[in-house]
Amino acid sequence: MGDEIKPARINPIRAGLLCRCPNCGRGKLFSGFLKVVDRCAVCGFDFTRLNTGDGAAVFIMQIAGAPVVFTALYVEIAYSPPIWLHLLVWPPLVLVLALALMRPGKGVMVALQMRSGAGQGA
């Protein structure tokens, strides 16, 4: 069967970072910012059975938020800048980091889910 989920042929981290199909490594994985395509345009792999939900968002919030929070705490303790400076610097930094990491993060989650065989079944 052509719709059968097989282990990824390329490294899922590489596929996610490049936002490419984890099955062939050539087709686009997303049709919008975070909308996963139904089928790969190159190899025809069916992504409809794979669903990462909000898993990528949770990891990305932690990955982007933790360093910024600890850096903000360090800056506050070491230099005591005014609060308006904190509000001017840290929220945009978290936003930029989160948006920059979201697509590759979701791509990695889809590839790892595919590799583990999740979504298979009746």
Short mmCIF file of the C-alpha atoms (twelve columns), coordinates in Angstrom:
data_MODEL
# 
_entry.id   MODEL 
# 
loop_
_atom_site.group_PDB 
_atom_site.id 
_atom_site.type_symbol 
_atom_site.label_atom_id 
_atom_site.label_alt_id 
_atom_site.label_comp_id 
_atom_site.label_asym_id 
_atom_site.label_seq_id 
_atom_site.Cartn_x 
_atom_site.Cartn_y 
_atom_site.Cartn_z 
_atom_site.pdbx_PDB_model_num 
ATOM 1   C CA . MET A 1   0.000  0.000  0.000  1 
ATOM 2   C CA . GLY A 2   1.256  3.504  -0.802 1 
ATOM 3   C CA . ASP A 3   -0.348 5.078  2.301  1 
ATOM 4   C CA . GLU A 4   1.527  2.841  4.713  1 
ATOM 5   C CA . ILE A 5   3.635  4.790  7.206  1 
ATOM 6   C CA . LYS A 6   7.296  3.818  6.967  1 
ATOM 7   C CA . PRO A 7   10.265 4.982  9.049  1 
ATOM 8   C CA . ALA A 8   11.794 8.240  7.889  1 
ATOM 9   C CA . ARG A 9   14.576 7.888  5.327  1 
ATOM 10  C CA . ILE A 10  16.308 11.062 6.408  1 
ATOM 11  C CA . ASN A 11  17.191 12.505 9.775  1 
ATOM 12  C CA . PRO A 12  13.991 13.948 11.356 1 
ATOM 13  C CA . ILE A 13  15.912 16.856 12.861 1 
ATOM 14  C CA . ARG A 14  17.215 17.809 9.415  1 
ATOM 15  C CA . ALA A 15  13.780 17.345 7.820  1 
ATOM 16  C CA . GLY A 16  12.150 19.488 10.518 1 
ATOM 17  C CA . LEU A 17  14.696 22.246 10.312 1 
ATOM 18  C CA . LEU A 18  14.322 22.382 6.542  1 
ATOM 19  C CA . CYS A 19  10.493 22.062 6.788  1 
ATOM 20  C CA . ARG A 20  10.590 19.241 4.242  1 
ATOM 21  C CA . CYS A 21  8.771  15.923 3.972  1 
ATOM 22  C CA . PRO A 22  10.393 13.501 6.435  1 
ATOM 23  C CA . ASN A 23  9.706  10.617 4.053  1 
ATOM 24  C CA . CYS A 24  11.533 11.846 0.950  1 
ATOM 25  C CA . GLY A 25  13.247 15.040 2.120  1 
ATOM 26  C CA . ARG A 26  12.175 16.988 -0.977 1 
ATOM 27  C CA . GLY A 27  8.500  17.958 -0.698 1 
ATOM 28  C CA . LYS A 28  7.208  20.877 1.353  1 
ATOM 29  C CA . LEU A 29  5.837  19.965 4.781  1 
ATOM 30  C CA . PHE A 30  3.688  23.071 5.308  1 
ATOM 31  C CA . SER A 31  1.063  24.761 3.156  1 
ATOM 32  C CA . GLY A 32  0.707  27.731 5.522  1 
ATOM 33  C CA . PHE A 33  2.660  28.958 8.505  1 
ATOM 34  C CA . LEU A 34  1.842  25.853 10.603 1 
ATOM 35  C CA . LYS A 35  -0.656 23.965 8.400  1 
ATOM 36  C CA . VAL A 36  0.801  20.576 7.498  1 
ATOM 37  C CA . VAL A 37  0.045  19.480 3.932  1 
ATOM 38  C CA . ASP A 38  -2.323 16.521 3.479  1 
ATOM 39  C CA . ARG A 39  0.044  14.742 1.078  1 
ATOM 40  C CA . CYS A 40  3.615  15.274 -0.009 1 
ATOM 41  C CA . ALA A 41  3.664  16.673 -3.542 1 
ATOM 42  C CA . VAL A 42  6.807  14.670 -4.376 1 
ATOM 43  C CA . CYS A 43  6.377  11.198 -2.825 1 
ATOM 44  C CA . GLY A 44  2.639  11.227 -2.025 1 
ATOM 45  C CA . PHE A 45  3.082  10.430 1.689  1 
ATOM 46  C CA . ASP A 46  -0.196 10.892 3.598  1 
ATOM 47  C CA . PHE A 47  0.150  13.228 6.595  1 
ATOM 48  C CA . THR A 48  -3.555 13.244 7.524  1 
ATOM 49  C CA . ARG A 49  -3.072 10.514 10.153 1 
ATOM 50  C CA . LEU A 50  -0.274 12.402 11.891 1 
ATOM 51  C CA . ASN A 51  -1.277 15.091 14.366 1 
ATOM 52  C CA . THR A 52  1.163  16.861 16.656 1 
ATOM 53  C CA . GLY A 53  -1.477 19.083 18.226 1 
ATOM 54  C CA . ASP A 54  0.067  21.709 20.482 1 
ATOM 55  C CA . GLY A 55  3.138  19.639 21.334 1 
ATOM 56  C CA . ALA A 56  5.518  21.814 19.355 1 
ATOM 57  C CA . ALA A 57  4.135  25.016 20.866 1 
ATOM 58  C CA . VAL A 58  4.731  23.760 24.411 1 
ATOM 59  C CA . PHE A 59  8.360  22.897 23.694 1 
ATOM 60  C CA . ILE A 60  8.992  26.112 21.795 1 
ATOM 61  C CA . MET A 61  7.568  28.253 24.612 1 
ATOM 62  C CA . GLN A 62  9.953  26.560 27.034 1 
ATOM 63  C CA . ILE A 63  12.930 26.742 24.685 1 
ATOM 64  C CA . ALA A 64  12.347 30.415 23.840 1 
ATOM 65  C CA . GLY A 65  11.045 31.534 27.233 1 
ATOM 66  C CA . ALA A 66  13.513 30.023 29.685 1 
ATOM 67  C CA . PRO A 67  16.703 31.718 28.428 1 
ATOM 68  C CA . VAL A 68  14.929 35.061 28.081 1 
ATOM 69  C CA . VAL A 69  13.454 34.879 31.598 1 
ATOM 70  C CA . PHE A 70  16.784 33.948 33.167 1 
ATOM 71  C CA . THR A 71  18.584 36.655 31.195 1 
ATOM 72  C CA . ALA A 72  15.974 39.217 32.259 1 
ATOM 73  C CA . LEU A 73  16.423 38.159 35.894 1 
ATOM 74  C CA . TYR A 74  20.187 38.452 35.603 1 
ATOM 75  C CA . VAL A 75  19.933 41.913 34.016 1 
ATOM 76  C CA . GLU A 76  17.506 43.017 36.744 1 
ATOM 77  C CA . ILE A 77  19.766 41.827 39.556 1 
ATOM 78  C CA . ALA A 78  23.013 43.046 38.018 1 
ATOM 79  C CA . TYR A 79  21.944 46.403 36.554 1 
ATOM 80  C CA . SER A 80  18.444 47.275 37.909 1 
ATOM 81  C CA . PRO A 81  17.166 48.945 34.711 1 
ATOM 82  C CA . PRO A 82  13.754 50.644 34.728 1 
ATOM 83  C CA . ILE A 83  10.728 48.405 34.151 1 
ATOM 84  C CA . TRP A 84  9.889  50.096 30.844 1 
ATOM 85  C CA . LEU A 85  13.224 48.873 29.467 1 
ATOM 86  C CA . HIS A 86  12.362 45.299 30.437 1 
ATOM 87  C CA . LEU A 87  8.987  45.670 28.713 1 
ATOM 88  C CA . LEU A 88  10.660 47.106 25.641 1 
ATOM 89  C CA . VAL A 89  13.300 44.358 25.270 1 
ATOM 90  C CA . TRP A 90  12.068 40.987 26.563 1 
ATOM 91  C CA . PRO A 91  8.535  40.462 25.134 1 
ATOM 92  C CA . PRO A 92  9.605  41.188 21.527 1 
ATOM 93  C CA . LEU A 93  12.615 38.887 21.975 1 
ATOM 94  C CA . VAL A 94  10.393 36.023 23.163 1 
ATOM 95  C CA . LEU A 95  7.979  36.659 20.279 1 
ATOM 96  C CA . VAL A 96  10.720 36.645 17.648 1 
ATOM 97  C CA . LEU A 97  12.338 33.500 19.073 1 
ATOM 98  C CA . ALA A 98  9.010  31.667 19.336 1 
ATOM 99  C CA . LEU A 99  7.944  32.531 15.785 1 
ATOM 100 C CA . ALA A 100 11.358 31.664 14.363 1 
ATOM 101 C CA . LEU A 101 11.422 28.261 16.080 1 
ATOM 102 C CA . MET A 102 7.769  27.242 15.605 1 
ATOM 103 C CA . ARG A 103 7.886  25.840 12.038 1 
ATOM 104 C CA . PRO A 104 11.107 23.854 12.495 1 
ATOM 105 C CA . GLY A 105 9.839  22.632 15.874 1 
ATOM 106 C CA . LYS A 106 6.563  21.408 14.428 1 
ATOM 107 C CA . GLY A 107 8.435  19.852 11.507 1 
ATOM 108 C CA . VAL A 108 10.629 17.893 13.909 1 
ATOM 109 C CA . MET A 109 7.552  16.764 15.884 1 
ATOM 110 C CA . VAL A 110 5.839  15.525 12.697 1 
ATOM 111 C CA . ALA A 111 8.971  13.688 11.554 1 
ATOM 112 C CA . LEU A 112 9.524  12.037 14.941 1 
ATOM 113 C CA . GLN A 113 5.856  11.041 15.109 1 
ATOM 114 C CA . MET A 114 6.123  9.505  11.644 1 
ATOM 115 C CA . ARG A 115 9.331  7.672  12.499 1 
ATOM 116 C CA . SER A 116 7.847  6.182  15.687 1 
ATOM 117 C CA . GLY A 117 4.866  4.836  13.732 1 
ATOM 118 C CA . ALA A 118 2.266  6.954  15.520 1 
ATOM 119 C CA . GLY A 119 -0.915 7.348  13.567 1 
ATOM 120 C CA . GLN A 120 -0.872 3.792  12.303 1 
ATOM 121 C CA . GLY A 121 -3.897 1.714  13.015 1 
ATOM 122 C CA . ALA A 122 -7.398 0.964  11.923 1 
# 
